[in-house]
mmCIF file of C-alpha atoms in Angstrom:
data_model
loop_
_atom_site.group_PDB
_atom_site.id
_atom_site.type_symbol
_atom_site.label_atom_id
_atom_site.label_comp_id
_atom_site.label_asym_id
_atom_site.label_seq_id
_atom_site.Cartn_x
_atom_site.Cartn_y
_atom_site.Cartn_z
ATOM 1 C CA ARG M 1 0.006 0.021 -0.021
ATOM 2 C CA ARG M 2 2.826 2.362 0.828
ATOM 3 C CA VAL M 3 4.509 1.598 -2.491
ATOM 4 C CA ALA M 4 1.283 2.251 -4.367
ATOM 5 C CA GLU M 5 0.727 5.539 -2.562
ATOM 6 C CA ALA M 6 4.347 6.650 -3.207
ATOM 7 C CA GLY M 7 4.073 5.713 -6.869
ATOM 8 C CA ALA M 8 0.832 7.708 -7.221
ATOM 9 C CA ARG M 9 2.368 10.748 -5.592
ATOM 10 C CA ALA M 10 5.448 10.568 -7.829
ATOM 11 C CA GLY M 11 3.437 9.887 -10.976
ATOM 12 C CA THR M 12 5.564 6.859 -11.878
ATOM 13 C CA VAL M 13 4.515 3.779 -13.789
ATOM 14 C CA GLY M 14 4.218 0.928 -11.345
ATOM 15 C CA MET M 15 3.238 -2.629 -12.191
ATOM 16 C CA VAL M 16 2.910 -5.893 -10.256
ATOM 17 C CA GLY M 17 3.939 -9.247 -11.703
ATOM 18 C CA HIS M 18 0.538 -10.863 -12.033
ATOM 19 C CA LEU M 19 1.572 -13.098 -14.933
ATOM 20 C CA MET M 20 -1.726 -14.881 -15.526
ATOM 21 C CA VAL M 21 -3.553 -11.640 -16.339
ATOM 22 C CA PHE M 22 -1.584 -11.712 -19.610
ATOM 23 C CA HIS M 23 -2.643 -15.221 -20.518
ATOM 24 C CA PRO M 24 -4.443 -14.969 -23.865
ATOM 25 C CA ALA M 25 -7.298 -17.140 -22.595
ATOM 26 C CA VAL M 26 -7.918 -14.802 -19.649
ATOM 27 C CA ARG M 27 -8.089 -11.860 -22.008
ATOM 28 C CA ARG M 28 -10.554 -13.779 -24.236
ATOM 29 C CA ILE M 29 -12.869 -14.433 -21.300
ATOM 30 C CA ARG M 30 -12.946 -10.712 -20.503
ATOM 31 C CA GLU M 31 -13.724 -9.945 -24.142
ATOM 32 C CA LEU M 32 -16.606 -12.421 -24.049
ATOM 33 C CA LEU M 33 -18.010 -10.713 -20.950
ATOM 34 C CA ASP M 34 -17.873 -7.363 -22.673
ATOM 35 C CA LEU M 35 -19.941 -8.720 -25.585
ATOM 36 C CA GLY M 36 -23.658 -8.282 -25.479
ATOM 37 C CA VAL M 37 -25.866 -11.346 -25.350
ATOM 38 C CA GLU M 38 -27.038 -10.727 -28.882
ATOM 39 C CA ALA M 39 -23.444 -10.838 -30.016
ATOM 40 C CA GLY M 40 -22.803 -14.195 -28.360
ATOM 41 C CA GLY M 41 -21.596 -12.931 -24.994
ATOM 42 C CA LEU M 42 -21.588 -14.849 -21.735
ATOM 43 C CA GLY M 43 -24.199 -12.795 -19.961
ATOM 44 C CA ARG M 44 -24.159 -11.806 -16.324
ATOM 45 C CA PRO M 45 -21.636 -13.668 -14.103
ATOM 46 C CA HIS M 46 -23.098 -15.897 -11.404
ATOM 47 C CA TYR M 47 -20.064 -17.575 -9.865
ATOM 48 C CA VAL M 48 -16.494 -18.522 -10.547
ATOM 49 C CA HIS M 49 -14.474 -21.524 -9.346
ATOM 50 C CA ALA M 50 -10.714 -21.770 -9.554
ATOM 51 C CA MET M 51 -8.537 -24.775 -8.844
ATOM 52 C CA ARG M 52 -4.748 -24.628 -8.629
ATOM 53 C CA VAL M 53 -3.393 -27.865 -7.196
ATOM 54 C CA ASN M 54 -0.587 -30.338 -7.712
ATOM 55 C CA LEU M 55 1.859 -32.580 -5.850
ATOM 56 C CA GLY M 56 4.697 -30.101 -5.726
ATOM 57 C CA ARG M 57 7.670 -28.769 -3.842
ATOM 58 C CA LEU M 58 7.014 -27.987 -0.208
ATOM 59 C CA ARG M 59 7.429 -24.426 0.938
ATOM 60 C CA SER M 60 8.675 -23.548 4.390
ATOM 61 C CA ASP M 61 8.192 -19.791 4.115
ATOM 62 C CA GLU M 62 4.640 -19.540 2.756
ATOM 63 C CA THR M 63 1.316 -21.296 2.779
ATOM 64 C CA ALA M 64 -0.639 -22.615 -0.244
ATOM 65 C CA LEU M 65 -2.792 -19.475 0.069
ATOM 66 C CA TRP M 66 0.077 -17.062 -0.507
ATOM 67 C CA CYS M 67 1.940 -19.345 -2.948
ATOM 68 C CA PHE M 68 -0.963 -20.057 -5.347
ATOM 69 C CA GLY M 69 -3.588 -17.520 -4.411
ATOM 70 C CA PRO M 70 -2.204 -14.449 -6.198
ATOM 71 C CA HIS M 71 -2.425 -16.165 -9.587
ATOM 72 C CA ASP M 72 -6.134 -16.933 -9.405
ATOM 73 C CA LEU M 73 -7.124 -13.841 -7.506
ATOM 74 C CA SER M 74 -5.443 -11.607 -10.072
ATOM 75 C CA MET M 75 -7.219 -13.471 -12.933
ATOM 76 C CA ILE M 76 -10.550 -13.148 -11.208
ATOM 77 C CA ASP M 77 -9.902 -9.440 -10.570
ATOM 78 C CA ALA M 78 -9.074 -8.892 -14.243
ATOM 79 C CA ILE M 79 -12.129 -10.848 -15.434
ATOM 80 C CA LEU M 80 -14.795 -9.575 -13.073
ATOM 81 C CA ARG M 81 -13.454 -6.008 -12.516
ATOM 82 C CA GLU M 82 -15.152 -6.063 -9.125
ATOM 83 C CA GLN M 83 -13.789 -6.120 -5.604
ATOM 84 C CA PRO M 84 -15.201 -8.679 -3.168
ATOM 85 C CA VAL M 85 -16.497 -7.474 0.146
ATOM 86 C CA THR M 86 -15.920 -10.578 2.346
ATOM 87 C CA ALA M 87 -13.524 -13.525 2.383
ATOM 88 C CA SER M 88 -13.708 -16.766 4.265
ATOM 89 C CA ALA M 89 -11.043 -19.470 4.242
ATOM 90 C CA CYS M 90 -10.469 -22.834 5.784
ATOM 91 C CA GLY M 91 -7.451 -25.104 5.387
ATOM 92 C CA THR M 92 -5.215 -27.571 7.073
ATOM 93 C CA ALA M 93 -1.473 -28.076 7.652
ATOM 94 C CA VAL M 94 -0.725 -31.746 7.000
ATOM 95 C CA LEU M 95 2.998 -31.870 6.278
ATOM 96 C CA GLN M 96 4.400 -28.929 8.246
ATOM 97 C CA PRO M 97 2.977 -27.387 11.439
ATOM 98 C CA GLY M 98 1.456 -23.974 10.859
ATOM 99 C CA ILE M 99 1.868 -23.989 7.070
ATOM 100 C CA GLU M 100 -1.428 -24.877 5.321
ATOM 101 C CA ASP M 101 -0.970 -27.311 2.437
ATOM 102 C CA VAL M 102 -4.561 -26.984 1.289
ATOM 103 C CA VAL M 103 -6.799 -23.948 1.472
ATOM 104 C CA PHE M 104 -10.348 -23.269 0.299
ATOM 105 C CA VAL M 105 -11.319 -19.616 -0.111
ATOM 106 C CA THR M 106 -14.798 -18.173 -0.635
ATOM 107 C CA LEU M 107 -15.392 -14.605 -1.801
ATOM 108 C CA ARG M 108 -18.617 -12.662 -1.957
ATOM 109 C CA TYR M 109 -19.166 -9.631 -4.186
ATOM 110 C CA PRO M 110 -21.564 -6.699 -3.940
ATOM 111 C CA SER M 111 -23.358 -7.785 -7.120
ATOM 112 C CA GLY M 112 -24.048 -11.240 -5.669
ATOM 113 C CA ILE M 113 -21.249 -13.065 -7.474
ATOM 114 C CA LEU M 114 -19.636 -15.911 -5.545
ATOM 115 C CA ALA M 115 -16.043 -17.043 -6.053
ATOM 116 C CA ASN M 116 -14.386 -20.158 -4.676
ATOM 117 C CA LEU M 117 -10.709 -21.170 -4.828
ATOM 118 C CA HIS M 118 -9.087 -24.526 -4.105
ATOM 119 C CA LEU M 119 -5.344 -24.182 -3.543
ATOM 120 C CA SER M 120 -2.988 -26.983 -2.636
ATOM 121 C CA TRP M 121 0.403 -28.602 -3.283
ATOM 122 C CA LEU M 122 -0.920 -31.866 -1.837
ATOM 123 C CA SER M 123 -2.989 -33.335 -4.678
ATOM 124 C CA PRO M 124 -2.475 -36.326 -6.964
ATOM 125 C CA ARG M 125 -3.079 -34.350 -10.182
ATOM 126 C CA LYS M 126 -1.892 -31.018 -11.522
ATOM 127 C CA GLU M 127 -4.908 -28.817 -12.103
ATOM 128 C CA ARG M 128 -4.933 -25.256 -13.374
ATOM 129 C CA ARG M 129 -8.602 -24.625 -14.025
ATOM 130 C CA LEU M 130 -10.972 -21.673 -13.827
ATOM 131 C CA THR M 131 -14.698 -21.992 -14.527
ATOM 132 C CA LEU M 132 -16.996 -19.004 -14.908
ATOM 133 C CA VAL M 133 -20.761 -19.626 -14.936
ATOM 134 C CA CYS M 134 -22.859 -16.809 -16.421
ATOM 135 C CA SER M 135 -26.519 -16.238 -17.247
ATOM 136 C CA GLN M 136 -26.156 -17.247 -20.930
ATOM 137 C CA LYS M 137 -23.071 -19.397 -21.183
ATOM 138 C CA MET M 138 -20.378 -21.044 -19.155
ATOM 139 C CA VAL M 139 -16.652 -20.929 -19.894
ATOM 140 C CA GLU M 140 -13.744 -23.023 -18.667
ATOM 141 C CA LEU M 141 -10.042 -22.257 -18.818
ATOM 142 C CA ASP M 142 -7.853 -25.328 -18.491
ATOM 143 C CA ASP M 143 -4.224 -24.275 -18.574
ATOM 144 C CA VAL M 144 -2.986 -27.889 -18.418
ATOM 145 C CA SER M 145 -4.927 -28.966 -21.534
ATOM 146 C CA PRO M 146 -3.828 -28.181 -25.096
ATOM 147 C CA GLU M 147 -7.305 -26.754 -25.587
ATOM 148 C CA LYS M 148 -7.125 -23.850 -23.174
ATOM 149 C CA LEU M 149 -10.650 -22.570 -23.481
ATOM 150 C CA ARG M 150 -14.087 -24.159 -23.762
ATOM 151 C CA ILE M 151 -17.349 -22.242 -24.052
ATOM 152 C CA TYR M 152 -20.500 -24.135 -23.107
ATOM 153 C CA ASP M 153 -23.867 -22.997 -24.461
ATOM 154 C CA LYS M 154 -25.565 -24.526 -21.438
ATOM 155 C CA GLY M 155 -27.855 -23.281 -18.711
ATOM 156 C CA TYR M 156 -31.540 -22.729 -17.885
ATOM 157 C CA ASP M 157 -34.103 -20.812 -19.879
ATOM 158 C CA ARG M 158 -37.363 -19.337 -18.644
ATOM 159 C CA PRO M 159 -40.256 -19.465 -21.154
ATOM 160 C CA PRO M 160 -41.659 -15.924 -21.449
ATOM 161 C CA ALA M 161 -45.284 -17.056 -20.908
ATOM 162 C CA PHE M 162 -44.765 -18.279 -17.371
ATOM 163 C CA THR M 163 -44.391 -16.309 -14.132
ATOM 164 C CA GLN M 164 -43.449 -19.008 -11.685
ATOM 165 C CA PHE M 165 -39.685 -19.069 -12.199
ATOM 166 C CA GLY M 166 -38.835 -22.210 -10.299
ATOM 167 C CA GLU M 167 -41.502 -24.465 -11.835
ATOM 168 C CA PHE M 168 -41.003 -23.872 -15.531
ATOM 169 C CA LEU M 169 -37.287 -23.579 -16.093
ATOM 170 C CA THR M 170 -36.006 -25.548 -19.080
ATOM 171 C CA ILE M 171 -32.518 -26.890 -19.496
ATOM 172 C CA ARG M 172 -30.570 -25.519 -22.429
ATOM 173 C CA ASP M 173 -27.946 -28.063 -23.478
ATOM 174 C CA GLY M 174 -26.261 -26.504 -26.492
ATOM 175 C CA ASP M 175 -22.944 -26.840 -28.216
ATOM 176 C CA VAL M 176 -19.451 -26.720 -26.770
ATOM 177 C CA HIS M 177 -17.262 -24.298 -28.634
ATOM 178 C CA ILE M 178 -13.446 -24.535 -28.474
ATOM 179 C CA PRO M 179 -12.148 -21.239 -29.859
ATOM 180 C CA LYS M 180 -8.698 -20.974 -31.326
ATOM 181 C CA VAL M 181 -6.658 -18.910 -28.860
ATOM 182 C CA ALA M 182 -3.353 -17.587 -30.257
ATOM 183 C CA MET M 183 -0.999 -18.592 -27.465
ATOM 184 C CA THR M 184 1.690 -16.023 -26.800
ATOM 185 C CA GLU M 185 4.013 -16.436 -23.826
ATOM 186 C CA PRO M 186 2.419 -14.530 -20.921
ATOM 187 C CA LEU M 187 5.787 -13.442 -19.567
ATOM 188 C CA ARG M 188 6.756 -11.975 -22.947
ATOM 189 C CA ALA M 189 3.443 -10.203 -23.186
ATOM 190 C CA GLU M 190 3.820 -8.889 -19.621
ATOM 191 C CA ILE M 191 7.278 -7.440 -20.192
ATOM 192 C CA ALA M 192 6.263 -5.892 -23.528
ATOM 193 C CA HIS M 193 3.230 -4.302 -21.881
ATOM 194 C CA PHE M 194 5.371 -2.840 -19.095
ATOM 195 C CA LEU M 195 7.828 -1.336 -21.528
ATOM 196 C CA ASP M 196 4.973 0.092 -23.593
ATOM 197 C CA CYS M 197 3.447 1.658 -20.495
ATOM 198 C CA ILE M 198 6.760 3.268 -19.564
ATOM 199 C CA GLU M 199 7.198 4.676 -23.089
ATOM 200 C CA ARG M 200 3.662 6.012 -23.312
ATOM 201 C CA GLY M 201 3.135 6.867 -19.639
ATOM 202 C CA THR M 202 -0.017 4.825 -19.572
ATOM 203 C CA ARG M 203 -1.552 2.816 -16.741
ATOM 204 C CA PRO M 204 -0.626 -0.954 -16.687
ATOM 205 C CA ALA M 205 -3.276 -3.615 -16.733
ATOM 206 C CA THR M 206 -1.696 -4.943 -13.523
ATOM 207 C CA ASP M 207 -1.034 -1.669 -11.820
ATOM 208 C CA LEU M 208 -0.074 -1.182 -8.196
ATOM 209 C CA ALA M 209 -3.751 -0.737 -7.313
ATOM 210 C CA GLN M 210 -4.426 -4.282 -8.433
ATOM 211 C CA GLY M 211 -1.561 -5.480 -6.242
ATOM 212 C CA VAL M 212 -3.215 -3.724 -3.274
ATOM 213 C CA ARG M 213 -6.585 -5.334 -4.060
ATOM 214 C CA VAL M 214 -5.165 -8.856 -4.330
ATOM 215 C CA THR M 215 -3.112 -8.406 -1.158
ATOM 216 C CA ALA M 216 -6.160 -7.183 0.776
ATOM 217 C CA ILE M 217 -8.039 -10.354 -0.224
ATOM 218 C CA LEU M 218 -5.115 -12.539 0.873
ATOM 219 C CA GLU M 219 -4.868 -10.762 4.185
ATOM 220 C CA ALA M 220 -8.598 -11.157 4.866
ATOM 221 C CA ALA M 221 -8.446 -14.857 3.929
ATOM 222 C CA GLU M 222 -5.456 -15.372 6.222
ATOM 223 C CA ARG M 223 -7.319 -13.724 9.103
ATOM 224 C CA SER M 224 -10.300 -15.991 8.367
ATOM 225 C CA LEU M 225 -8.032 -19.058 8.466
ATOM 226 C CA ALA M 226 -6.890 -18.024 11.952
ATOM 227 C CA VAL M 227 -10.462 -17.850 13.300
ATOM 228 C CA GLY M 228 -11.784 -21.069 11.805
ATOM 229 C CA GLY M 229 -13.202 -19.818 8.499
ATOM 230 C CA ALA M 230 -15.540 -17.008 9.521
ATOM 231 C CA PRO M 231 -16.368 -14.557 6.737
ATOM 232 C CA LEU M 232 -14.427 -11.341 7.314
ATOM 233 C CA PRO M 233 -14.572 -7.948 5.581
ATOM 234 C CA ILE M 234 -11.893 -7.169 3.057
ATOM 235 C CA GLU M 235 -10.213 -3.959 4.127
ATOM 236 C CA PRO M 236 -9.295 -1.596 1.271
#
C-alpha cells in the first residue's frame, strides 16, 4: 500500500507481476463478458471456481494461500473487474505445522457473484482450471490442456409465458465451442506491456492498485483461516 501511494504521488509507472492476467485465454474471457448477449456474450456472471493444485515442492516460508492464491485472485480481478467485500477461508497443515498445504477460499461480491478457490500442493493431479458460470453461457479455462478454453452454451431458460420461475425452467444443453486462442507467452506479453506503459506513460493492466486489491483479499483470507473460516470484511 505504501509503495502504491508513493508511486501515485510521484506519478511513476508501477506494475505488479501478475503473470496470468496476460494469458491470452484470460483476455478472451474478459472480451466475451464485454460482448452483449445478442453478439454471443456470456451474460451476467453468477459464480467462478478456480482450482490450482498439484503434488509439488514444499514451501517452508509460505502457505498454499500465498503461494498459489495471487495467480487466481489476479485473474478473477481482471475478469470480473469487481472487488469482493468478504472472504472466508479454511485449510489444514498436513505436512508442516502452521503451514497450510490445502486452502479453500470463498469470496462474496456486492453484485451477488460468488467465487471459490481450491489451492494446494498436496494433490495427486496437476490442475490449473478456472470455471465461470454466467446467465447465458459457461466458460472453462484449463491451462494444463492443449485446448485452453471451452465455451458451453448450457444453462436454464425461462419461457416468457410463465411467471413461476422455479417451476417452468427448461434446461438448455447447447454446443461446446473450443475457440482458437493464439497462445503467446504470458511473460513476454507482460514485459512488452510494461515497456509500452513506460514509453507512453499509460496505466498498466496490472497496476499497483491491483496489487493492493489482491493483497487485501489474501490478508482477509489469512485472518479468516486463523479464526476457523468465519467470513471477514476485506479492508481496502
